[in-house]
Amino acid sequence: MKNKVVKPIIFILLSTGCIITLPDVNAQENINFSSPETWIIGYFSPQQLSAKPHSLWYATEFDNYQYDENVIGKLLNFDLNNVSIKVIMGTWCSDSHREVPRFMKILTAINFPLDRVTFIGVDHNKFAPVDGYDTLRIERVPTFIFYVKNVETGRIIENPRTSLEQDMLDVLTEKE
């Protein structure tokens, strides 16, 4: 009698004991981007933004951004050979979540070489353990710093005045 009761219980436990319900990693609300465990701090590769958990916000904003074709055309005609850019952002920051993927879409549209873009991730205090970081004077993120022949020509800080692509064009053509 004991065997007749124990065998079905063991069978039920074994057949259901390995069923594990995992959280939906595609649901952004399950990820707390304010948690330091999700932050990217210091120098990083833009490919890291295309990987989870950051891809949850990055891909949507990149795919949905509609840039101004006329401004992109002007940027394509501009000599970008001596231009380099620093992108300082917080992977915890909603402004960075919005603006950095849009900026990357613009760089893709104008075929800007990513080896001339330096990405720096900061913590909530807007600090990064990067040599010379304090000389950048970062107060808000994201900050896009533009250099022509290694000389800073301007910045887009936190939110563009017009649009990212127009502000980029303005920064690059102001000193002409």
mmCIF file of N, CA, C and O in Angstrom, residues 35-127:
data_model
loop_
_atom_site.group_PDB
_atom_site.id
_atom_site.type_symbol
_atom_site.label_atom_id
_atom_site.label_comp_id
_atom_site.label_asym_id
_atom_site.label_seq_id
_atom_site.Cartn_x
_atom_site.Cartn_y
_atom_site.Cartn_z
ATOM 1 N N SER A 35 19.640 50.363 -10.896
ATOM 2 C CA SER A 35 20.472 49.466 -10.116
ATOM 3 C C SER A 35 21.897 49.446 -10.681
ATOM 4 O O SER A 35 22.087 49.199 -11.878
ATOM 5 N N PRO A 36 22.892 49.706 -9.849
ATOM 6 C CA PRO A 36 24.283 49.732 -10.322
ATOM 7 C C PRO A 36 24.729 48.464 -11.061
ATOM 8 O O PRO A 36 25.649 48.524 -11.861
ATOM 9 N N GLU A 37 24.057 47.342 -10.824
ATOM 10 C CA GLU A 37 24.436 46.103 -11.516
ATOM 11 C C GLU A 37 24.220 46.206 -13.023
ATOM 12 O O GLU A 37 24.812 45.443 -13.789
ATOM 13 N N THR A 38 23.364 47.120 -13.467
ATOM 14 C CA THR A 38 23.089 47.250 -14.906
ATOM 15 C C THR A 38 23.943 48.326 -15.573
ATOM 16 O O THR A 38 23.949 48.424 -16.782
ATOM 17 N N TRP A 39 24.651 49.123 -14.810
ATOM 18 C CA TRP A 39 25.384 50.255 -15.357
ATOM 19 C C TRP A 39 26.622 49.811 -16.130
ATOM 20 O O TRP A 39 27.299 48.853 -15.766
ATOM 21 N N ILE A 40 26.923 50.557 -17.158
ATOM 22 C CA ILE A 40 28.204 50.434 -17.846
ATOM 23 C C ILE A 40 29.009 51.658 -17.423
ATOM 24 O O ILE A 40 28.584 52.790 -17.640
ATOM 25 N N ILE A 41 30.153 51.431 -16.810
ATOM 26 C CA ILE A 41 30.977 52.512 -16.275
ATOM 27 C C ILE A 41 32.341 52.496 -16.958
ATOM 28 O O ILE A 41 32.950 51.436 -17.107
ATOM 29 N N GLY A 42 32.809 53.667 -17.372
ATOM 30 C CA GLY A 42 34.107 53.785 -18.027
ATOM 31 C C GLY A 42 33.975 53.623 -19.531
ATOM 32 O O GLY A 42 32.886 53.732 -20.091
ATOM 33 N N TYR A 43 35.113 53.383 -20.168
ATOM 34 C CA TYR A 43 35.102 53.188 -21.628
ATOM 35 C C TYR A 43 34.308 51.939 -21.967
ATOM 36 O O TYR A 43 34.397 50.932 -21.267
ATOM 37 N N PHE A 44 33.539 52.004 -23.041
ATOM 38 C CA PHE A 44 32.822 50.815 -23.480
ATOM 39 C C PHE A 44 32.604 50.856 -24.979
ATOM 40 O O PHE A 44 32.781 51.885 -25.635
ATOM 41 N N SER A 45 32.230 49.728 -25.515
ATOM 42 C CA SER A 45 31.949 49.577 -26.938
ATOM 43 C C SER A 45 30.459 49.789 -27.181
ATOM 44 O O SER A 45 29.632 49.327 -26.391
ATOM 45 N N PRO A 46 30.079 50.449 -28.284
ATOM 46 C CA PRO A 46 28.655 50.642 -28.547
ATOM 47 C C PRO A 46 27.900 49.328 -28.727
ATOM 48 O O PRO A 46 26.685 49.278 -28.528
ATOM 49 N N GLN A 47 28.592 48.260 -29.062
ATOM 50 C CA GLN A 47 27.942 46.960 -29.186
ATOM 51 C C GLN A 47 27.331 46.505 -27.872
ATOM 52 O O GLN A 47 26.377 45.733 -27.865
ATOM 53 N N GLN A 48 27.860 46.990 -26.759
ATOM 54 C CA GLN A 48 27.307 46.624 -25.458
ATOM 55 C C GLN A 48 25.879 47.139 -25.286
ATOM 56 O O GLN A 48 25.100 46.568 -24.539
ATOM 57 N N LEU A 49 25.532 48.196 -25.987
ATOM 58 C CA LEU A 49 24.177 48.732 -25.910
ATOM 59 C C LEU A 49 23.181 47.867 -26.674
ATOM 60 O O LEU A 49 21.984 47.930 -26.426
ATOM 61 N N SER A 50 23.688 47.063 -27.591
ATOM 62 C CA SER A 50 22.826 46.167 -28.370
ATOM 63 C C SER A 50 22.610 44.830 -27.685
ATOM 64 O O SER A 50 21.912 43.971 -28.218
ATOM 65 N N ALA A 51 23.233 44.647 -26.531
ATOM 66 C CA ALA A 51 23.084 43.402 -25.771
ATOM 67 C C ALA A 51 22.169 43.645 -24.576
ATOM 68 O O ALA A 51 22.042 44.767 -24.090
ATOM 69 N N LYS A 52 21.525 42.575 -24.122
ATOM 70 C CA LYS A 52 20.655 42.707 -22.954
ATOM 71 C C LYS A 52 21.482 43.043 -21.728
ATOM 72 O O LYS A 52 22.613 42.612 -21.627
ATOM 73 N N PRO A 53 20.961 43.845 -20.830
ATOM 74 C CA PRO A 53 19.597 44.361 -20.781
ATOM 75 C C PRO A 53 19.393 45.657 -21.558
ATOM 76 O O PRO A 53 18.278 46.091 -21.776
ATOM 77 N N HIS A 54 20.490 46.284 -22.029
ATOM 78 C CA HIS A 54 20.386 47.605 -22.650
ATOM 79 C C HIS A 54 19.667 47.588 -23.991
ATOM 80 O O HIS A 54 19.059 48.585 -24.382
ATOM 81 N N SER A 55 19.694 46.459 -24.659
ATOM 82 C CA SER A 55 18.988 46.369 -25.942
ATOM 83 C C SER A 55 17.492 46.610 -25.783
ATOM 84 O O SER A 55 16.809 46.977 -26.745
ATOM 85 N N LEU A 56 16.971 46.429 -24.572
ATOM 86 C CA LEU A 56 15.540 46.623 -24.337
ATOM 87 C C LEU A 56 15.121 48.065 -24.603
ATOM 88 O O LEU A 56 14.031 48.312 -25.097
ATOM 89 N N TRP A 57 15.964 49.016 -24.287
ATOM 90 C CA TRP A 57 15.641 50.415 -24.587
ATOM 91 C C TRP A 57 16.337 50.888 -25.860
ATOM 92 O O TRP A 57 15.797 51.690 -26.598
ATOM 93 N N TYR A 58 17.518 50.374 -26.138
ATOM 94 C CA TYR A 58 18.317 50.857 -27.261
ATOM 95 C C TYR A 58 17.658 50.565 -28.616
ATOM 96 O O TYR A 58 17.508 51.459 -29.444
ATOM 97 N N ALA A 59 17.275 49.340 -28.841
ATOM 98 C CA ALA A 59 16.767 48.924 -30.157
ATOM 99 C C ALA A 59 15.497 49.674 -30.541
ATOM 100 O O ALA A 59 15.354 50.116 -31.689
ATOM 101 N N THR A 60 14.594 49.836 -29.619
ATOM 102 C CA THR A 60 13.329 50.506 -29.912
ATOM 103 C C THR A 60 13.567 51.953 -30.334
ATOM 104 O O THR A 60 13.025 52.414 -31.348
ATOM 105 N N GLU A 61 14.375 52.665 -29.579
ATOM 106 C CA GLU A 61 14.623 54.077 -29.896
ATOM 107 C C GLU A 61 15.409 54.215 -31.195
ATOM 108 O O GLU A 61 15.122 55.092 -32.014
ATOM 109 N N PHE A 62 16.372 53.332 -31.427
ATOM 110 C CA PHE A 62 17.149 53.359 -32.674
ATOM 111 C C PHE A 62 16.224 53.132 -33.868
ATOM 112 O O PHE A 62 16.258 53.873 -34.848
ATOM 113 N N ASP A 63 15.396 52.108 -33.776
ATOM 114 C CA ASP A 63 14.518 51.751 -34.893
ATOM 115 C C ASP A 63 13.456 52.803 -35.176
ATOM 116 O O ASP A 63 13.096 53.030 -36.337
ATOM 117 N N ASN A 64 12.956 53.450 -34.147
ATOM 118 C CA ASN A 64 11.828 54.369 -34.320
ATOM 119 C C ASN A 64 12.213 55.804 -34.655
ATOM 120 O O ASN A 64 11.356 56.588 -35.054
ATOM 121 N N TYR A 65 13.482 56.171 -34.508
ATOM 122 C CA TYR A 65 13.861 57.567 -34.735
ATOM 123 C C TYR A 65 13.801 57.914 -36.221
ATOM 124 O O TYR A 65 14.330 57.198 -37.069
ATOM 125 N N GLN A 66 13.139 59.008 -36.525
ATOM 126 C CA GLN A 66 13.030 59.516 -37.891
ATOM 127 C C GLN A 66 13.876 60.786 -37.991
ATOM 128 O O GLN A 66 13.470 61.827 -37.484
ATOM 129 N N TYR A 67 15.014 60.705 -38.619
ATOM 130 C CA TYR A 67 15.863 61.892 -38.749
ATOM 131 C C TYR A 67 15.450 62.699 -39.976
ATOM 132 O O TYR A 67 14.735 62.220 -40.855
ATOM 133 N N ASP A 68 15.922 63.927 -40.017
ATOM 134 C CA ASP A 68 15.645 64.849 -41.116
ATOM 135 C C ASP A 68 16.593 64.528 -42.274
ATOM 136 O O ASP A 68 17.803 64.742 -42.166
ATOM 137 N N GLU A 69 16.038 64.044 -43.367
ATOM 138 C CA GLU A 69 16.838 63.638 -44.541
ATOM 139 C C GLU A 69 17.657 64.796 -45.105
ATOM 140 O O GLU A 69 18.783 64.596 -45.560
ATOM 141 N N ASN A 70 17.099 66.012 -45.084
ATOM 142 C CA ASN A 70 17.826 67.173 -45.622
ATOM 143 C C ASN A 70 19.080 67.458 -44.810
ATOM 144 O O ASN A 70 20.144 67.749 -45.370
ATOM 145 N N VAL A 71 18.968 67.376 -43.502
ATOM 146 C CA VAL A 71 20.128 67.618 -42.640
ATOM 147 C C VAL A 71 21.145 66.496 -42.805
ATOM 148 O O VAL A 71 22.353 66.750 -42.862
ATOM 149 N N ILE A 72 20.666 65.275 -42.913
ATOM 150 C CA ILE A 72 21.578 64.137 -43.142
ATOM 151 C C ILE A 72 22.344 64.356 -44.442
ATOM 152 O O ILE A 72 23.555 64.113 -44.512
ATOM 153 N N GLY A 73 21.662 64.838 -45.482
ATOM 154 C CA GLY A 73 22.328 65.139 -46.753
ATOM 155 C C GLY A 73 23.441 66.162 -46.580
ATOM 156 O O GLY A 73 24.520 66.032 -47.170
ATOM 157 N N LYS A 74 23.192 67.194 -45.773
ATOM 158 C CA LYS A 74 24.218 68.214 -45.523
ATOM 159 C C LYS A 74 25.390 67.618 -44.749
ATOM 160 O O LYS A 74 26.553 67.945 -45.022
ATOM 161 N N LEU A 75 25.094 66.763 -43.785
ATOM 162 C CA LEU A 75 26.173 66.104 -43.037
ATOM 163 C C LEU A 75 26.987 65.190 -43.943
ATOM 164 O O LEU A 75 28.215 65.097 -43.795
ATOM 165 N N LEU A 76 26.325 64.529 -44.875
ATOM 166 C CA LEU A 76 27.038 63.652 -45.813
ATOM 167 C C LEU A 76 27.976 64.459 -46.712
ATOM 168 O O LEU A 76 29.007 63.950 -47.154
ATOM 169 N N ASN A 77 27.620 65.701 -46.988
ATOM 170 C CA ASN A 77 28.462 66.557 -47.832
ATOM 171 C C ASN A 77 29.543 67.283 -47.050
ATOM 172 O O ASN A 77 30.420 67.904 -47.634
ATOM 173 N N PHE A 78 29.471 67.224 -45.735
ATOM 174 C CA PHE A 78 30.448 67.890 -44.876
ATOM 175 C C PHE A 78 31.676 66.994 -44.743
ATOM 176 O O PHE A 78 31.562 65.774 -44.628
ATOM 177 N N ASP A 79 32.862 67.584 -44.741
ATOM 178 C CA ASP A 79 34.094 66.815 -44.571
ATOM 179 C C ASP A 79 34.231 66.397 -43.109
ATOM 180 O O ASP A 79 34.538 67.216 -42.251
ATOM 181 N N LEU A 80 33.978 65.136 -42.848
ATOM 182 C CA LEU A 80 34.024 64.601 -41.488
ATOM 183 C C LEU A 80 35.337 63.882 -41.177
ATOM 184 O O LEU A 80 35.466 63.273 -40.120
ATOM 185 N N ASN A 81 36.307 63.958 -42.092
ATOM 186 C CA ASN A 81 37.555 63.210 -41.923
ATOM 187 C C ASN A 81 38.326 63.573 -40.665
ATOM 188 O O ASN A 81 39.024 62.738 -40.103
ATOM 189 N N ASN A 82 38.252 64.820 -40.211
ATOM 190 C CA ASN A 82 39.009 65.256 -39.038
ATOM 191 C C ASN A 82 38.146 65.353 -37.785
ATOM 192 O O ASN A 82 38.559 65.931 -36.788
ATOM 193 N N VAL A 83 36.939 64.796 -37.845
ATOM 194 C CA VAL A 83 36.003 64.877 -36.739
ATOM 195 C C VAL A 83 36.109 63.630 -35.867
ATOM 196 O O VAL A 83 36.197 62.507 -36.371
ATOM 197 N N SER A 84 36.111 63.855 -34.557
ATOM 198 C CA SER A 84 35.977 62.763 -33.594
ATOM 199 C C SER A 84 34.946 63.205 -32.560
ATOM 200 O O SER A 84 34.654 64.399 -32.426
ATOM 201 N N ILE A 85 34.394 62.232 -31.849
ATOM 202 C CA ILE A 85 33.284 62.505 -30.941
ATOM 203 C C ILE A 85 33.469 61.714 -29.654
ATOM 204 O O ILE A 85 33.900 60.554 -29.693
ATOM 205 N N LYS A 86 33.107 62.333 -28.534
ATOM 206 C CA LYS A 86 33.006 61.619 -27.264
ATOM 207 C C LYS A 86 31.543 61.622 -26.857
ATOM 208 O O LYS A 86 30.886 62.667 -26.885
ATOM 209 N N VAL A 87 31.055 60.451 -26.496
ATOM 210 C CA VAL A 87 29.689 60.294 -26.012
ATOM 211 C C VAL A 87 29.775 59.897 -24.544
ATOM 212 O O VAL A 87 30.286 58.828 -24.217
ATOM 213 N N ILE A 88 29.292 60.780 -23.681
ATOM 214 C CA ILE A 88 29.286 60.487 -22.258
ATOM 215 C C ILE A 88 27.834 60.273 -21.864
ATOM 216 O O ILE A 88 26.980 61.130 -22.127
ATOM 217 N N MET A 89 27.546 59.122 -21.283
ATOM 218 C CA MET A 89 26.157 58.770 -21.001
ATOM 219 C C MET A 89 26.046 57.944 -19.737
ATOM 220 O O MET A 89 27.030 57.421 -19.239
ATOM 221 N N GLY A 90 24.826 57.856 -19.244
ATOM 222 C CA GLY A 90 24.521 56.970 -18.137
ATOM 223 C C GLY A 90 23.517 55.934 -18.606
ATOM 224 O O GLY A 90 22.461 56.298 -19.131
ATOM 225 N N THR A 91 23.841 54.669 -18.463
ATOM 226 C CA THR A 91 22.895 53.628 -18.882
ATOM 227 C C THR A 91 21.697 53.564 -17.949
ATOM 228 O O THR A 91 20.739 52.852 -18.217
ATOM 229 N N TRP A 92 21.708 54.344 -16.891
ATOM 230 C CA TRP A 92 20.607 54.469 -15.941
ATOM 231 C C TRP A 92 19.720 55.669 -16.280
ATOM 232 O O TRP A 92 18.661 55.858 -15.685
ATOM 233 N N CYS A 93 20.124 56.498 -17.228
ATOM 234 C CA CYS A 93 19.516 57.807 -17.490
ATOM 235 C C CYS A 93 18.508 57.751 -18.633
ATOM 236 O O CYS A 93 18.845 57.320 -19.740
ATOM 237 N N SER A 94 17.294 58.227 -18.381
ATOM 238 C CA SER A 94 16.246 58.203 -19.417
ATOM 239 C C SER A 94 16.600 59.090 -20.606
ATOM 240 O O SER A 94 16.268 58.755 -21.751
ATOM 241 N N ASP A 95 17.283 60.226 -20.381
ATOM 242 C CA ASP A 95 17.703 61.068 -21.506
ATOM 243 C C ASP A 95 18.718 60.330 -22.379
ATOM 244 O O ASP A 95 18.673 60.415 -23.607
ATOM 245 N N SER A 96 19.631 59.604 -21.751
ATOM 246 C CA SER A 96 20.596 58.798 -22.509
ATOM 247 C C SER A 96 19.886 57.683 -23.263
ATOM 248 O O SER A 96 20.231 57.383 -24.409
ATOM 249 N N HIS A 97 18.890 57.064 -22.643
ATOM 250 C CA HIS A 97 18.114 56.004 -23.301
ATOM 251 C C HIS A 97 17.456 56.527 -24.568
ATOM 252 O O HIS A 97 17.314 55.791 -25.545
ATOM 253 N N ARG A 98 17.043 57.780 -24.546
ATOM 254 C CA ARG A 98 16.369 58.360 -25.706
ATOM 255 C C ARG A 98 17.380 58.861 -26.755
ATOM 256 O O ARG A 98 17.271 58.547 -27.934
ATOM 257 N N GLU A 99 18.360 59.646 -26.326
ATOM 258 C CA GLU A 99 19.214 60.367 -27.270
ATOM 259 C C GLU A 99 20.356 59.543 -27.859
ATOM 260 O O GLU A 99 20.703 59.726 -29.026
ATOM 261 N N VAL A 100 20.952 58.650 -27.092
ATOM 262 C CA VAL A 100 22.107 57.903 -27.612
ATOM 263 C C VAL A 100 21.721 56.977 -28.771
ATOM 264 O O VAL A 100 22.402 56.979 -29.803
ATOM 265 N N PRO A 101 20.628 56.213 -28.698
ATOM 266 C CA PRO A 101 20.262 55.401 -29.871
ATOM 267 C C PRO A 101 19.946 56.259 -31.097
ATOM 268 O O PRO A 101 20.289 55.901 -32.219
ATOM 269 N N ARG A 102 19.315 57.410 -30.879
ATOM 270 C CA ARG A 102 19.027 58.325 -31.990
ATOM 271 C C ARG A 102 20.322 58.828 -32.610
ATOM 272 O O ARG A 102 20.459 58.892 -33.836
ATOM 273 N N PHE A 103 21.269 59.183 -31.749
ATOM 274 C CA PHE A 103 22.567 59.653 -32.224
ATOM 275 C C PHE A 103 23.269 58.576 -33.029
ATOM 276 O O PHE A 103 23.854 58.849 -34.080
ATOM 277 N N MET A 104 23.192 57.346 -32.542
ATOM 278 C CA MET A 104 23.815 56.235 -33.258
ATOM 279 C C MET A 104 23.161 56.013 -34.623
ATOM 280 O O MET A 104 23.838 55.661 -35.588
ATOM 281 N N LYS A 105 21.868 56.222 -34.713
ATOM 282 C CA LYS A 105 21.189 56.079 -35.999
ATOM 283 C C LYS A 105 21.685 57.144 -36.975
ATOM 284 O O LYS A 105 21.885 56.870 -38.162
ATOM 285 N N ILE A 106 21.898 58.361 -36.483
ATOM 286 C CA ILE A 106 22.440 59.433 -37.323
ATOM 287 C C ILE A 106 23.844 59.069 -37.798
ATOM 288 O O ILE A 106 24.159 59.204 -38.989
ATOM 289 N N LEU A 107 24.693 58.599 -36.872
ATOM 290 C CA LEU A 107 26.052 58.211 -37.263
ATOM 291 C C LEU A 107 26.032 57.099 -38.308
ATOM 292 O O LEU A 107 26.837 57.103 -39.243
ATOM 293 N N THR A 108 25.105 56.174 -38.167
ATOM 294 C CA THR A 108 24.961 55.100 -39.155
ATOM 295 C C THR A 108 24.548 55.683 -40.502
ATOM 296 O O THR A 108 25.102 55.302 -41.542
ATOM 297 N N ALA A 109 23.617 56.622 -40.500
ATOM 298 C CA ALA A 109 23.114 57.214 -41.747
ATOM 299 C C ALA A 109 24.197 57.982 -42.495
ATOM 300 O O ALA A 109 24.190 58.029 -43.725
ATOM 301 N N ILE A 110 25.135 58.585 -41.759
ATOM 302 C CA ILE A 110 26.191 59.357 -42.423
ATOM 303 C C ILE A 110 27.491 58.560 -42.546
ATOM 304 O O ILE A 110 28.529 59.103 -42.917
ATOM 305 N N ASN A 111 27.431 57.272 -42.238
ATOM 306 C CA ASN A 111 28.590 56.373 -42.347
ATOM 307 C C ASN A 111 29.783 56.865 -41.538
ATOM 308 O O ASN A 111 30.934 56.754 -41.973
ATOM 309 N N PHE A 112 29.515 57.397 -40.356
ATOM 310 C CA PHE A 112 30.594 57.900 -39.513
ATOM 311 C C PHE A 112 31.311 56.718 -38.869
ATOM 312 O O PHE A 112 30.675 55.857 -38.263
ATOM 313 N N PRO A 113 32.631 56.669 -38.995
ATOM 314 C CA PRO A 113 33.383 55.529 -38.435
ATOM 315 C C PRO A 113 33.340 55.504 -36.910
ATOM 316 O O PRO A 113 33.726 56.466 -36.253
ATOM 317 N N LEU A 114 32.889 54.399 -36.368
ATOM 318 C CA LEU A 114 32.762 54.283 -34.911
ATOM 319 C C LEU A 114 34.107 54.239 -34.202
ATOM 320 O O LEU A 114 34.166 54.464 -33.000
ATOM 321 N N ASP A 115 35.185 54.005 -34.941
ATOM 322 C CA ASP A 115 36.492 54.033 -34.289
ATOM 323 C C ASP A 115 36.928 55.462 -33.955
ATOM 324 O O ASP A 115 37.915 55.665 -33.266
ATOM 325 N N ARG A 116 36.152 56.447 -34.392
ATOM 326 C CA ARG A 116 36.422 57.842 -34.038
ATOM 327 C C ARG A 116 35.403 58.367 -33.017
ATOM 328 O O ARG A 116 35.290 59.569 -32.811
ATOM 329 N N VAL A 117 34.680 57.427 -32.414
ATOM 330 C CA VAL A 117 33.724 57.779 -31.352
ATOM 331 C C VAL A 117 34.165 57.065 -30.080
ATOM 332 O O VAL A 117 34.378 55.849 -30.078
ATOM 333 N N THR A 118 34.327 57.826 -29.008
ATOM 334 C CA THR A 118 34.692 57.279 -27.708
ATOM 335 C C THR A 118 33.451 57.290 -26.830
ATOM 336 O O THR A 118 32.808 58.328 -26.675
ATOM 337 N N PHE A 119 33.123 56.144 -26.272
ATOM 338 C CA PHE A 119 31.954 56.010 -25.396
ATOM 339 C C PHE A 119 32.429 55.884 -23.957
ATOM 340 O O PHE A 119 33.294 55.056 -23.653
ATOM 341 N N ILE A 120 31.831 56.708 -23.092
ATOM 342 C CA ILE A 120 32.169 56.679 -21.675
ATOM 343 C C ILE A 120 30.876 56.594 -20.879
ATOM 344 O O ILE A 120 29.996 57.453 -21.012
ATOM 345 N N GLY A 121 30.763 55.556 -20.063
ATOM 346 C CA GLY A 121 29.612 55.393 -19.181
ATOM 347 C C GLY A 121 29.925 55.970 -17.812
ATOM 348 O O GLY A 121 31.041 55.820 -17.312
ATOM 349 N N VAL A 122 28.925 56.649 -17.227
ATOM 350 C CA VAL A 122 29.109 57.274 -15.913
ATOM 351 C C VAL A 122 28.119 56.717 -14.906
ATOM 352 O O VAL A 122 27.093 56.140 -15.269
ATOM 353 N N ASP A 123 28.437 56.926 -13.631
ATOM 354 C CA ASP A 123 27.526 56.526 -12.558
ATOM 355 C C ASP A 123 26.539 57.663 -12.271
ATOM 356 O O ASP A 123 26.543 58.682 -12.976
ATOM 357 N N HIS A 124 25.707 57.493 -11.245
ATOM 358 C CA HIS A 124 24.708 58.515 -10.890
ATOM 359 C C HIS A 124 25.332 59.870 -10.555
ATOM 360 O O HIS A 124 24.677 60.900 -10.690
ATOM 361 N N ASN A 125 26.577 59.880 -10.109
ATOM 362 C CA ASN A 125 27.268 61.132 -9.797
ATOM 363 C C ASN A 125 27.941 61.734 -11.019
ATOM 364 O O ASN A 125 28.666 62.713 -10.902
ATOM 365 N N LYS A 126 27.695 61.104 -12.162
ATOM 366 C CA LYS A 126 28.287 61.514 -13.437
ATOM 367 C C LYS A 126 29.808 61.445 -13.391
ATOM 368 O O LYS A 126 30.516 62.293 -13.904
ATOM 369 N N PHE A 127 30.289 60.384 -12.784
ATOM 370 C CA PHE A 127 31.721 60.131 -12.682
ATOM 371 C C PHE A 127 32.065 58.852 -13.436
ATOM 372 O O PHE A 127 31.296 57.885 -13.422
#
